[in-house]
XYZ file of C-alpha atoms in Angstrom:
752
model
C -170.969 -23.324 -66.403
C -172.919 -24.469 -63.596
C -175.830 -25.814 -65.885
C -173.333 -27.982 -68.066
C -171.160 -29.147 -65.259
C -174.382 -30.558 -63.692
C -175.983 -31.700 -66.660
C -172.778 -33.498 -68.034
C -172.714 -35.019 -64.274
C -176.401 -36.328 -64.607
C -176.262 -37.515 -68.125
C -173.007 -39.519 -67.258
C -174.558 -40.833 -64.351
C -177.990 -42.099 -65.819
C -176.325 -43.645 -68.509
C -173.932 -45.807 -66.221
C -176.829 -46.671 -64.157
C -178.733 -47.838 -67.079
C -176.077 -50.317 -68.039
C -175.246 -51.077 -64.419
C -178.896 -52.418 -63.615
C -179.250 -55.110 -65.961
C -175.920 -56.168 -64.769
C -176.712 -55.923 -61.066
C -180.226 -57.741 -61.615
C -178.284 -60.988 -63.400
C -176.006 -60.866 -60.187
C -179.036 -61.137 -57.987
C -180.857 -63.832 -59.669
C -177.618 -65.798 -59.969
C -176.701 -65.255 -56.315
C -179.442 -67.077 -55.207
C -177.102 -70.192 -55.973
C -174.814 -69.273 -53.608
C -175.495 -69.088 -50.151
C -172.127 -68.523 -48.509
C -171.786 -65.275 -50.585
C -170.738 -62.349 -48.013
C -173.569 -59.707 -47.642
C -172.818 -56.189 -48.871
C -173.037 -53.373 -46.299
C -175.844 -50.928 -46.653
C -173.920 -48.045 -46.041
C -170.162 -47.244 -45.986
C -170.735 -46.335 -42.246
C -172.809 -49.733 -41.545
C -171.064 -52.839 -40.021
C -171.291 -55.792 -42.012
C -173.777 -58.368 -40.351
C -173.087 -62.200 -40.965
C -176.865 -62.786 -40.239
C -177.881 -61.106 -43.426
C -177.998 -63.274 -46.471
C -176.578 -62.311 -49.455
C -179.760 -62.699 -51.513
C -181.668 -60.106 -49.053
C -178.596 -57.694 -49.288
C -178.587 -57.961 -52.931
C -182.444 -57.318 -53.200
C -182.354 -54.389 -50.999
C -179.360 -52.954 -53.116
C -181.287 -53.385 -56.441
C -184.013 -51.576 -54.910
C -181.995 -48.647 -54.187
C -180.322 -48.687 -57.502
C -183.591 -48.839 -59.300
C -185.031 -45.854 -57.167
C -181.965 -43.799 -57.943
C -181.887 -45.000 -61.655
C -185.829 -43.635 -61.925
C -184.444 -40.120 -60.055
C -181.556 -39.831 -62.675
C -184.091 -39.986 -65.438
C -186.168 -37.343 -64.111
C -183.146 -35.094 -63.725
C -181.862 -36.136 -66.945
C -185.148 -35.227 -68.815
C -185.571 -31.907 -66.797
C -181.904 -30.794 -67.858
C -182.840 -31.786 -71.611
C -185.844 -29.611 -71.798
C -183.245 -26.509 -71.171
C -183.405 -23.600 -68.924
C -186.667 -22.254 -70.112
C -188.430 -25.322 -68.475
C -186.980 -24.781 -65.076
C -188.780 -23.146 -62.097
C -186.585 -20.065 -60.938
C -185.221 -19.775 -57.729
C -187.952 -17.675 -56.270
C -190.955 -19.975 -57.667
C -190.956 -21.846 -54.154
C -190.737 -18.813 -52.065
C -189.448 -19.313 -48.499
C -188.969 -23.208 -48.765
C -186.643 -23.036 -51.602
C -183.435 -25.140 -50.649
C -181.446 -24.255 -53.725
C -178.134 -22.411 -53.340
C -176.258 -20.419 -56.022
C -172.562 -19.510 -55.438
C -173.611 -16.070 -56.822
C -175.713 -15.662 -53.679
C -174.496 -14.415 -50.423
C -173.472 -11.411 -48.626
C -169.995 -11.129 -49.707
C -168.892 -8.253 -51.813
C -165.264 -9.056 -53.004
C -165.042 -11.410 -56.144
C -161.448 -11.697 -55.360
C -162.065 -13.024 -51.811
C -164.891 -15.335 -53.329
C -162.717 -16.730 -55.885
C -160.705 -19.118 -53.535
C -163.591 -20.282 -52.096
C -165.208 -21.475 -54.962
C -163.837 -25.146 -54.246
C -165.546 -25.249 -51.050
C -169.032 -24.684 -52.720
C -168.470 -26.826 -55.568
C -170.525 -26.435 -58.874
C -170.655 -29.979 -59.446
C -171.575 -31.191 -55.563
C -174.959 -31.386 -53.841
C -175.509 -28.574 -51.363
C -177.023 -29.113 -47.879
C -180.810 -29.058 -47.429
C -181.466 -26.099 -45.549
C -184.553 -24.135 -45.975
C -183.417 -20.534 -47.565
C -184.917 -18.535 -44.723
C -184.275 -21.095 -41.993
C -182.526 -19.388 -38.999
C -179.434 -20.683 -37.919
C -178.549 -20.424 -34.184
C -174.766 -19.987 -33.255
C -173.548 -19.864 -29.767
C -170.161 -18.258 -28.779
C -168.635 -17.763 -25.244
C -166.700 -14.495 -25.079
C -164.902 -12.484 -22.251
C -162.892 -9.423 -22.411
C -161.285 -7.236 -24.566
C -159.227 -9.473 -26.867
C -161.910 -12.207 -27.192
C -164.244 -9.406 -28.221
C -161.876 -8.338 -31.111
C -161.300 -12.036 -31.856
C -164.814 -12.811 -32.328
C -165.360 -9.709 -34.978
C -163.086 -11.872 -37.136
C -165.117 -15.146 -36.853
C -168.307 -13.262 -37.199
C -167.023 -11.654 -40.565
C -165.924 -14.758 -42.106
C -169.747 -16.400 -41.061
C -171.492 -13.198 -42.413
C -169.313 -13.026 -45.549
C -170.483 -16.756 -46.823
C -173.906 -16.877 -45.035
C -177.183 -17.041 -46.963
C -179.486 -17.587 -43.934
C -180.751 -15.447 -41.169
C -178.418 -15.823 -38.099
C -179.338 -15.736 -34.564
C -175.847 -15.182 -32.467
C -176.112 -16.188 -28.791
C -172.981 -14.788 -26.934
C -172.524 -15.866 -23.485
C -170.384 -12.753 -22.218
C -168.982 -11.155 -19.190
C -170.075 -7.294 -18.768
C -166.987 -6.179 -20.945
C -167.834 -8.342 -24.085
C -171.492 -7.482 -23.490
C -170.930 -3.627 -23.859
C -168.436 -3.879 -26.649
C -170.506 -6.310 -28.527
C -174.010 -4.710 -27.949
C -172.558 -1.681 -29.167
C -170.865 -3.044 -32.400
C -174.020 -5.029 -33.532
C -176.324 -1.940 -32.951
C -174.352 0.321 -35.017
C -173.427 -2.499 -37.488
C -176.871 -2.779 -38.430
C -176.485 -6.207 -40.325
C -179.982 -7.379 -41.928
C -181.372 -10.724 -40.847
C -178.791 -10.895 -37.892
C -179.891 -11.017 -34.388
C -177.953 -11.155 -31.224
C -178.835 -12.092 -27.519
C -176.819 -11.943 -24.658
C -176.443 -14.423 -21.551
C -174.520 -13.026 -18.376
C -171.549 -15.628 -17.771
C -171.012 -13.991 -14.372
C -174.778 -15.516 -13.467
C -173.208 -18.697 -14.416
C -169.873 -19.056 -12.810
C -171.376 -20.875 -9.661
C -172.384 -23.771 -12.058
C -168.662 -24.171 -13.116
C -166.311 -22.439 -10.602
C -165.891 -25.679 -8.636
C -163.844 -27.162 -11.415
C -160.378 -26.253 -11.251
C -158.946 -25.450 -14.751
C -155.425 -25.012 -15.850
C -156.518 -23.795 -19.335
C -155.737 -20.149 -20.280
C -159.448 -19.578 -20.998
C -159.888 -19.704 -17.313
C -163.467 -20.183 -15.993
C -165.060 -19.258 -19.264
C -163.581 -22.195 -20.905
C -166.265 -24.231 -19.095
C -169.008 -22.149 -19.584
C -169.840 -24.539 -22.915
C -170.771 -27.123 -20.318
C -173.884 -25.351 -19.105
C -175.671 -24.235 -22.708
C -178.493 -26.504 -22.155
C -179.192 -24.526 -18.979
C -178.512 -21.163 -20.420
C -180.052 -20.890 -23.680
C -183.883 -20.631 -24.057
C -185.868 -23.915 -23.435
C -187.519 -23.245 -26.940
C -184.386 -23.411 -28.733
C -183.831 -27.198 -29.998
C -180.130 -27.121 -32.092
C -177.313 -24.769 -32.110
C -173.802 -24.559 -33.477
C -171.189 -23.837 -30.647
C -167.936 -22.453 -31.685
C -164.595 -20.867 -30.028
C -163.631 -17.228 -30.987
C -160.705 -18.443 -32.583
C -162.512 -19.951 -35.606
C -162.507 -18.814 -39.390
C -164.967 -20.193 -41.391
C -164.194 -20.804 -45.199
C -167.721 -21.953 -46.407
C -171.487 -21.183 -45.793
C -172.115 -22.066 -42.251
C -175.578 -23.636 -43.611
C -173.633 -26.677 -44.691
C -172.426 -27.290 -41.002
C -176.301 -26.562 -40.106
C -177.379 -29.481 -42.505
C -175.386 -31.975 -40.678
C -177.729 -31.785 -38.221
C -180.223 -34.080 -40.377
C -177.570 -36.687 -40.213
C -178.224 -37.640 -36.759
C -179.425 -40.748 -35.668
C -180.766 -42.745 -32.612
C -179.358 -40.747 -29.526
C -176.778 -38.975 -31.299
C -176.807 -35.472 -29.682
C -173.177 -33.955 -30.055
C -171.460 -33.309 -33.396
C -167.979 -33.045 -32.818
C -164.360 -33.576 -34.993
C -161.664 -35.810 -33.841
C -158.978 -34.296 -32.113
C -156.032 -33.854 -34.335
C -152.966 -33.980 -31.734
C -151.912 -36.956 -29.735
C -152.798 -35.084 -26.257
C -155.382 -37.679 -25.277
C -153.053 -40.603 -26.321
C -150.833 -39.821 -23.526
C -147.645 -40.008 -25.274
C -146.591 -36.307 -25.694
C -144.016 -36.506 -22.741
C -142.932 -38.646 -19.930
C -145.804 -39.201 -17.314
C -148.103 -37.353 -19.482
C -151.627 -38.327 -18.076
C -154.842 -36.663 -20.188
C -158.252 -37.189 -19.346
C -160.152 -40.433 -20.486
C -161.021 -40.246 -24.131
C -162.564 -42.134 -26.858
C -159.367 -42.768 -28.994
C -157.769 -39.500 -29.972
C -160.575 -37.806 -28.211
C -162.427 -34.974 -29.671
C -162.054 -31.301 -30.172
C -164.833 -28.898 -28.627
C -163.799 -25.644 -30.830
C -166.694 -26.480 -33.218
C -170.027 -28.257 -31.567
C -173.211 -29.140 -32.856
C -175.581 -29.786 -29.880
C -178.962 -31.132 -30.093
C -180.189 -29.304 -27.242
C -183.793 -30.713 -26.786
C -182.575 -34.296 -26.614
C -179.738 -33.392 -24.376
C -182.133 -31.831 -21.753
C -184.063 -35.197 -21.941
C -180.812 -37.451 -21.233
C -180.356 -35.283 -18.362
C -177.015 -33.684 -19.670
C -176.507 -31.618 -16.766
C -176.272 -34.691 -14.116
C -174.531 -36.667 -16.570
C -171.245 -34.068 -17.060
C -171.322 -33.128 -13.561
C -171.390 -36.788 -12.350
C -168.384 -37.778 -14.729
C -166.593 -34.481 -13.732
C -166.615 -35.139 -9.912
C -165.672 -38.773 -10.506
C -162.665 -37.693 -12.749
C -161.480 -34.888 -10.701
C -161.079 -37.112 -7.540
C -158.075 -38.457 -9.390
C -157.148 -35.766 -12.062
C -157.541 -32.860 -9.579
C -158.127 -30.225 -12.375
C -158.879 -29.883 -16.112
C -156.086 -29.048 -18.461
C -158.269 -28.494 -21.809
C -161.219 -26.815 -19.891
C -164.775 -28.232 -21.117
C -162.918 -30.463 -23.761
C -161.600 -32.627 -21.241
C -165.245 -33.346 -19.662
C -167.021 -33.670 -22.973
C -164.537 -36.471 -23.827
C -164.759 -38.243 -20.164
C -168.485 -38.077 -20.909
C -168.195 -39.713 -24.225
C -165.746 -42.162 -23.187
C -168.622 -43.526 -20.806
C -171.373 -42.772 -23.546
C -169.778 -43.129 -27.185
C -173.395 -43.274 -28.690
C -173.831 -39.623 -27.912
C -171.470 -38.332 -30.625
C -171.784 -38.179 -34.081
C -168.284 -37.860 -35.677
C -167.720 -34.901 -38.194
C -165.256 -34.924 -40.972
C -162.406 -33.239 -39.920
C -162.460 -30.503 -42.446
C -165.178 -28.926 -40.161
C -162.507 -28.048 -37.466
C -159.027 -28.247 -38.935
C -156.783 -27.617 -35.775
C -153.786 -25.433 -36.327
C -151.712 -26.133 -33.400
C -148.371 -27.458 -33.120
C -147.677 -31.241 -34.061
C -151.369 -32.001 -35.056
C -152.455 -34.310 -37.923
C -154.417 -31.361 -39.364
C -152.946 -31.655 -42.786
C -154.624 -35.198 -43.287
C -157.905 -33.336 -43.132
C -157.333 -31.682 -46.608
C -155.836 -32.439 -49.926
C -156.259 -29.108 -51.405
C -157.760 -25.642 -50.184
C -160.676 -26.290 -51.573
C -161.286 -28.982 -48.954
C -161.453 -26.540 -46.255
C -164.383 -25.675 -44.254
C -163.460 -24.374 -40.690
C -159.954 -23.314 -39.395
C -159.049 -23.346 -35.768
C -156.546 -21.333 -34.262
C -156.350 -23.299 -31.306
C -152.722 -22.791 -30.187
C -151.865 -20.236 -27.696
C -149.198 -19.186 -30.537
C -152.212 -18.445 -32.718
C -150.793 -16.982 -35.884
C -147.389 -18.363 -35.142
C -148.154 -21.900 -35.172
C -146.054 -24.422 -37.131
C -147.684 -25.991 -40.064
C -146.583 -26.426 -43.266
C -149.587 -24.246 -45.003
C -149.604 -21.700 -42.293
C -148.735 -18.842 -44.641
C -152.198 -19.648 -46.659
C -153.998 -19.747 -43.375
C -152.626 -16.767 -41.873
C -153.245 -14.795 -45.251
C -156.919 -16.142 -45.168
C -157.382 -15.070 -41.497
C -155.966 -11.880 -42.292
C -158.241 -11.226 -45.399
C -161.206 -11.461 -42.931
C -159.421 -9.428 -40.244
C -158.707 -6.587 -42.457
C -162.047 -7.102 -44.473
C -164.629 -3.929 -44.808
C -167.534 -4.803 -42.235
C -169.539 -2.280 -43.980
C -169.567 -4.406 -47.027
C -171.318 -7.071 -44.892
C -174.515 -5.050 -44.539
C -176.467 -6.826 -47.281
C -180.195 -7.979 -47.614
C -181.165 -11.542 -47.797
C -183.316 -11.383 -50.628
C -186.661 -13.124 -50.436
C -186.330 -13.380 -46.550
C -188.622 -11.550 -44.247
C -186.562 -9.507 -41.625
C -187.677 -8.563 -38.517
C -188.641 -5.045 -38.095
C -185.967 -2.724 -36.687
C -187.302 0.513 -35.369
C -183.862 2.330 -35.536
C -183.245 1.288 -39.190
C -186.901 2.453 -40.239
C -186.617 5.611 -38.413
C -183.186 6.043 -40.151
C -184.667 5.339 -43.610
C -187.205 7.866 -42.795
C -185.045 10.454 -42.446
C -182.936 9.621 -45.167
C -186.036 9.780 -47.490
C -186.935 13.087 -46.184
C -183.840 14.782 -47.801
C -183.627 16.293 -51.181
C -180.796 14.229 -53.121
C -180.969 17.240 -55.616
C -179.703 19.564 -52.656
C -176.339 20.749 -53.040
C -175.526 20.144 -49.808
C -177.070 16.476 -49.389
C -174.124 14.939 -48.671
C -173.567 16.827 -45.836
C -176.880 16.357 -44.409
C -176.700 12.853 -45.091
C -173.661 12.242 -42.910
C -175.504 13.378 -39.869
C -177.871 10.272 -39.995
C -175.117 7.714 -40.948
C -174.673 5.070 -38.549
C -170.779 4.349 -38.267
C -170.337 0.821 -36.956
C -168.318 1.268 -33.555
C -165.945 -1.063 -31.923
C -165.716 0.538 -27.772
C -162.647 -0.270 -25.845
C -160.474 -1.975 -28.720
C -157.613 -2.675 -26.159
C -157.537 -3.522 -22.865
C -159.088 -0.807 -20.407
C -158.780 -0.422 -16.455
C -159.797 2.366 -14.554
C -160.270 2.698 -10.790
C -162.534 5.520 -9.689
C -161.026 8.267 -7.555
C -162.253 8.088 -3.557
C -162.617 12.260 -3.668
C -164.611 12.323 -7.105
C -162.307 14.868 -8.775
C -160.898 12.449 -11.551
C -160.610 14.227 -14.969
C -160.560 12.496 -18.386
C -159.007 14.017 -21.639
C -160.946 13.418 -24.781
C -160.197 13.568 -28.197
C -160.303 12.371 -31.732
C -157.829 11.535 -34.243
C -157.327 9.539 -37.759
C -154.435 7.335 -38.796
C -152.374 10.521 -39.886
C -152.126 11.618 -35.898
C -151.055 8.146 -34.444
C -147.830 9.550 -33.764
C -149.184 12.175 -31.210
C -150.461 9.416 -28.916
C -147.252 8.499 -27.084
C -146.546 12.206 -26.699
C -149.889 12.696 -24.897
C -149.549 9.741 -22.686
C -146.290 11.075 -21.413
C -147.780 14.696 -20.568
C -150.927 13.335 -19.123
C -150.861 10.657 -16.576
C -154.679 10.549 -16.059
C -157.453 8.449 -17.930
C -157.892 9.282 -21.611
C -160.882 8.376 -23.828
C -160.132 8.531 -27.703
C -162.188 7.817 -30.505
C -160.143 6.937 -33.762
C -161.563 7.040 -37.355
C -160.131 4.002 -38.991
C -161.019 1.407 -41.808
C -160.630 -2.373 -40.866
C -157.195 -2.343 -42.287
C -156.026 0.665 -40.446
C -157.611 -0.600 -37.465
C -155.196 -3.640 -37.322
C -152.113 -1.246 -38.356
C -153.146 0.709 -35.133
C -153.268 -2.643 -32.992
C -149.918 -3.724 -33.949
C -148.574 -0.204 -33.636
C -149.801 -0.020 -30.196
C -148.662 -3.548 -29.026
C -145.152 -2.501 -30.094
C -145.131 0.656 -27.943
C -143.887 0.365 -24.429
C -145.663 3.841 -23.764
C -148.975 2.578 -24.933
C -148.837 -0.863 -23.421
C -147.882 0.759 -20.094
C -151.017 2.584 -19.832
C -154.343 0.671 -19.114
C -156.342 3.993 -18.208
C -156.762 4.861 -22.123
C -159.857 3.697 -23.656
C -159.414 3.294 -27.503
C -162.776 3.440 -29.594
C -162.953 2.477 -33.188
C -165.206 4.340 -35.365
C -165.273 2.747 -39.006
C -164.674 4.717 -41.936
C -167.861 5.423 -44.007
C -168.542 8.270 -46.261
C -166.620 11.154 -47.643
C -166.562 13.515 -44.461
C -164.420 13.363 -41.248
C -167.236 12.916 -38.602
C -165.403 14.994 -36.117
C -168.279 15.789 -33.495
C -169.556 12.157 -34.222
C -166.119 10.849 -32.762
C -166.218 13.676 -29.959
C -169.432 12.041 -29.038
C -168.128 8.784 -28.488
C -165.264 9.635 -26.755
C -167.171 11.810 -24.324
C -169.942 9.138 -23.805
C -167.520 6.604 -22.586
C -165.551 8.988 -20.167
C -165.800 7.079 -16.545
C -165.132 10.255 -14.655
C -166.965 13.125 -12.858
C -165.108 15.346 -15.296
C -163.641 15.731 -18.781
C -160.979 17.895 -20.506
C -162.432 18.438 -24.296
C -158.936 18.603 -26.063
C -157.682 17.799 -29.788
C -155.021 15.152 -30.690
C -152.728 17.978 -32.260
C -152.327 19.659 -28.729
C -149.754 18.688 -25.768
C -151.044 19.534 -22.472
C -148.627 21.110 -19.888
C -146.698 18.573 -17.482
C -149.041 18.519 -14.292
C -152.075 19.498 -15.905
C -153.702 16.757 -15.137
C -153.075 17.206 -11.036
C -153.591 20.928 -11.319
C -157.270 20.337 -12.966
C -158.073 18.051 -10.074
C -157.270 20.639 -7.873
C -159.339 23.558 -9.671
C -162.504 21.323 -9.871
C -162.566 21.483 -6.449
C -161.524 24.898 -5.653
C -163.854 26.561 -8.179
C -166.916 23.997 -6.769
C -167.313 22.643 -10.409
C -169.920 19.920 -8.609
C -172.180 22.538 -7.892
C -172.230 24.931 -10.329
C -172.239 25.223 -14.406
C -168.808 26.248 -15.292
C -166.176 25.649 -18.221
C -162.687 26.029 -16.988
C -160.537 27.043 -19.965
C -157.229 26.185 -20.733
C -155.229 28.661 -22.601
C -153.837 27.495 -25.981
C -150.802 28.135 -27.662
C -148.818 26.930 -30.917
C -145.286 26.472 -32.145
C -144.315 25.900 -35.886
C -141.229 23.835 -34.715
C -141.372 20.228 -35.045
C -138.620 19.838 -32.208
C -139.724 22.345 -29.198
C -138.127 22.690 -25.889
C -141.308 22.265 -23.850
C -141.686 24.793 -21.296
C -141.749 23.239 -17.817
C -143.767 26.092 -16.351
C -145.772 29.463 -16.993
C -142.609 31.653 -17.008
C -140.495 29.490 -19.419
C -143.830 29.656 -21.820
C -143.944 33.572 -21.559
C -140.285 33.517 -22.179
C -140.821 31.485 -25.429
C -143.839 33.804 -26.353
C -141.764 36.660 -26.133
C -138.857 35.055 -28.089
C -141.282 34.145 -30.842
C -140.904 30.542 -30.272
C -144.534 30.339 -29.221
C -147.440 32.114 -30.157
C -151.012 32.273 -29.034
C -153.181 29.764 -30.951
C -154.067 30.833 -34.320
C -153.668 34.212 -33.917
C -152.684 34.981 -37.518
C -155.267 33.226 -39.020
C -158.223 32.975 -36.795
C -158.013 35.359 -33.984
C -161.491 35.500 -32.929
C -161.328 31.904 -32.112
C -159.510 32.392 -28.845
C -159.258 36.448 -28.365
C -161.831 36.375 -25.438
C -159.409 34.105 -23.672
C -157.855 37.593 -23.135
C -153.845 36.487 -23.155
C -152.509 39.769 -21.924
C -154.670 39.496 -19.054
C -153.327 35.749 -18.410
C -149.885 36.725 -18.428
C -149.827 38.366 -14.997
C -153.303 36.634 -13.607
C -152.522 34.569 -10.522
C -156.104 33.601 -9.800
C -159.179 32.353 -12.179
C -160.928 35.106 -13.938
C -164.450 34.891 -15.710
C -164.792 35.919 -19.480
C -167.835 36.417 -21.739
C -168.841 34.584 -24.912
C -168.105 36.044 -28.141
C -168.808 35.270 -31.723
C -166.872 32.416 -32.927
C -165.098 31.484 -29.771
C -164.019 28.061 -29.474
C -161.353 27.396 -26.410
C -160.579 24.173 -24.936
C -162.364 23.499 -21.859
C -163.152 21.351 -18.686
C -166.691 20.595 -17.777
C -168.538 18.083 -16.124
C -169.581 14.696 -17.631
C -173.374 15.894 -18.157
C -172.607 18.850 -20.377
C -174.145 18.849 -24.047
C -172.782 16.623 -26.708
C -171.362 18.254 -29.978
C -173.801 18.902 -32.829
C -173.310 16.161 -35.491
C -174.405 18.392 -38.579
C -170.849 19.727 -38.899
C -168.540 17.567 -40.203
C -164.963 18.041 -41.580
C -163.626 21.552 -40.923
C -165.629 24.383 -39.650
C -167.616 25.563 -36.747
C -167.813 21.950 -34.925
C -166.449 23.580 -31.898
C -167.545 27.126 -32.077
C -171.067 25.593 -31.994
C -170.677 23.309 -28.886
C -169.382 26.402 -26.787
C -172.290 28.306 -28.199
C -174.493 25.548 -26.628
C -172.702 25.797 -23.430
C -173.229 29.699 -23.192
C -177.143 29.072 -23.748
C -177.472 26.908 -21.304
C -175.615 29.449 -18.905
C -172.368 27.664 -18.284
C -169.668 30.198 -17.168
C -166.413 30.450 -18.586
C -163.400 30.666 -16.249
C -159.982 31.060 -17.533
C -157.220 28.939 -15.573
C -154.342 31.242 -14.640
C -151.527 28.383 -14.453
C -152.690 26.048 -17.221
C -151.710 25.797 -20.741
C -151.448 23.485 -23.683
C -149.549 23.611 -26.942
C -150.392 22.791 -30.587
C -147.749 20.897 -32.310
C -147.326 21.318 -36.180
C -148.615 18.948 -38.711
C -149.502 18.868 -42.149
C -152.714 20.271 -43.282
C -155.315 17.757 -42.885
C -157.622 16.829 -46.035
C -160.610 18.609 -44.803
C -159.159 21.756 -44.176
C -157.596 21.528 -47.762
C -161.547 21.066 -49.213
C -162.862 23.941 -47.140
C -160.060 26.210 -48.752
C -160.385 24.780 -52.094
C -164.052 24.078 -52.536
C -166.381 26.839 -52.933
C -169.529 24.639 -52.407
C -168.067 23.091 -49.093
C -167.738 26.831 -47.756
C -171.446 27.593 -49.035
C -172.759 24.415 -47.355
C -171.194 25.190 -44.098
C -172.484 28.507 -43.991
C -176.054 26.998 -44.642
C -175.715 24.666 -41.980
C -174.591 27.335 -39.630
C -177.315 29.441 -40.011
C -179.789 26.494 -39.997
C -178.004 25.640 -36.206
C -178.645 29.068 -35.364
C -182.171 29.151 -36.036
C -182.595 25.734 -34.075
C -180.944 27.573 -31.177
C -183.563 30.438 -31.479
C -186.467 27.779 -31.395
C -185.083 26.062 -28.502
C -183.732 28.920 -26.255
C -185.693 31.576 -27.512
C -185.389 35.305 -26.781
C -181.994 34.200 -24.932
C -180.448 32.947 -28.377
C -181.072 36.427 -30.283
C -177.290 37.380 -29.158
C -175.775 34.843 -31.404
C -177.812 35.919 -34.864
C -176.730 39.689 -33.804
C -173.140 38.808 -32.889
C -172.707 36.797 -36.179
C -174.400 39.884 -38.419
C -171.800 42.272 -36.286
C -168.387 39.850 -36.755
């Protein structure tokens, strides 16, 4: 189809050219007798000059047509030879400038189908070297912006065919989130660098800004100073951008810059800078409608030579004397500079920044969805903005929002990638596994790198002055989401949660959380999204992620199905002091109980719990299916205990404990159901932790449907065989690491 389309176009163009050239030549010869003929403009953008004679203009035009004619003949001859005579895409190696709609990193034909018009088979593609690195700069600060930028990056990665180098100007929050995300995303041919926005605040903090973006909305002004001196050009994007085409097409526009043009911008599509939106509306000076800075092409090397820093500062100082503050952050200052120096700007076609704010002229940028290149949600209303086609734009945005980011881990064939030691080590470990091993999938899961988005929602924590604070640690999947509100009501202290979700489920969780007064009222809960990959529930990886991002000296290692007793948070803070946890290796055991009732009158004291235990409303946890798991807690002694008491480790012991933050991690080889907590408690015992039962603490397991993993364990014999194999290998590793002291674990297992 592609060849036919191009062949027909070339044949038709060549035929027309062959007919048109003689006629144009005759016109040229005749024109010599008419000196008053108005000269033809050399290009659509060039002004008509009365000083150029008609004969000279026509002569130049004829030469252009003759050259185009010769080129068309060559193309026509090439197309008539057939595909067998055409060079392959790989023939020119890294210098290939040929694009194909079949190439790219997207993996969904359904999603790509609507974008075919943006990369029309019958249109010429931009001249960008196949392996040329495209540089993109983005200012990103805070938790919400870190979420938004992921959707932007997905849209860029989906369409891209070139290596990418992202330059993020971030605060410490966004850097932590995005560094972890890209490290675990492991997208080939993508490099990421971070620049500390806090170090740049002094450069722009003197500028009063009314815009909701705050001080970070001014950071684009100092990119010439911030980005590496060797970097010559960069595409600058706002976080609320969605790409509908290959970013290489935008990168190619740099070749169209002429003279002193150093800024590529799209005209502002609202009437803001016309000053007629309301009475006494007084915007900053701008050229006509002004320009929108959501998408900027910056020629950094030329800007530095033009002393950009001095230029924008002088302009801002002068205008602030009368304007007092900016209303649209950096955009006001960019426009004021352009008003004084219009030669600096190259005006981009408006489809490179279709601005979806209320009352804009964005609908004039496109006649069809195939015309769209970049969509800009530049209204504070975001997806709720008013636009005739907003439903289409919203669906496009939501498509990338929920798109599986794992599908974007695609190699760019033919382009050399930078050596990634982490990736190489991972591949080496995977290559050492035997794919014929019946337990191969279990072993492989241990080395799977799951994409991780830390602090998915806003998080605030103020460390306690007495260093006794305790964080509740748990992990969950979508089917346990309903437990969050109840846990937040029972535990007022900080919480660290790892959620195992798909991209679409992460958005469902976001909507659920934003609609919950209880969850939105809590700022001290860290939600860390670990994205789904593989066939097993990586329970211990999730626990490790949640543990790693605990900010308190101590942590309570719990499970999402348990509700802690009211007041447990304060009780544990007192206990860590009384038992000198700071200077001793102790694991404080919180006794676990369970109920089979979905509606439970939760006991408010130990006396009430004992009463319900006697009445059969409550039971000791798993007494009827897995007694060994909690038997060493010695519930008979706990009933009458008034002081903490020590217990010894026994085989299969898996209590819920409070430990210091520096305790060992969980072993990742155990996935799904079985031995995941048992192995961790064994590790604590091997490291000589002392197990102490708290006499006035308790937690209650709430009923729920069996998990998919426990169902597999019960129904799949091979699952149980592999779990036993992993268990034996773990015990052997313990013997190697702890020597003679670890022999008791082998003996206890044999006797159990």
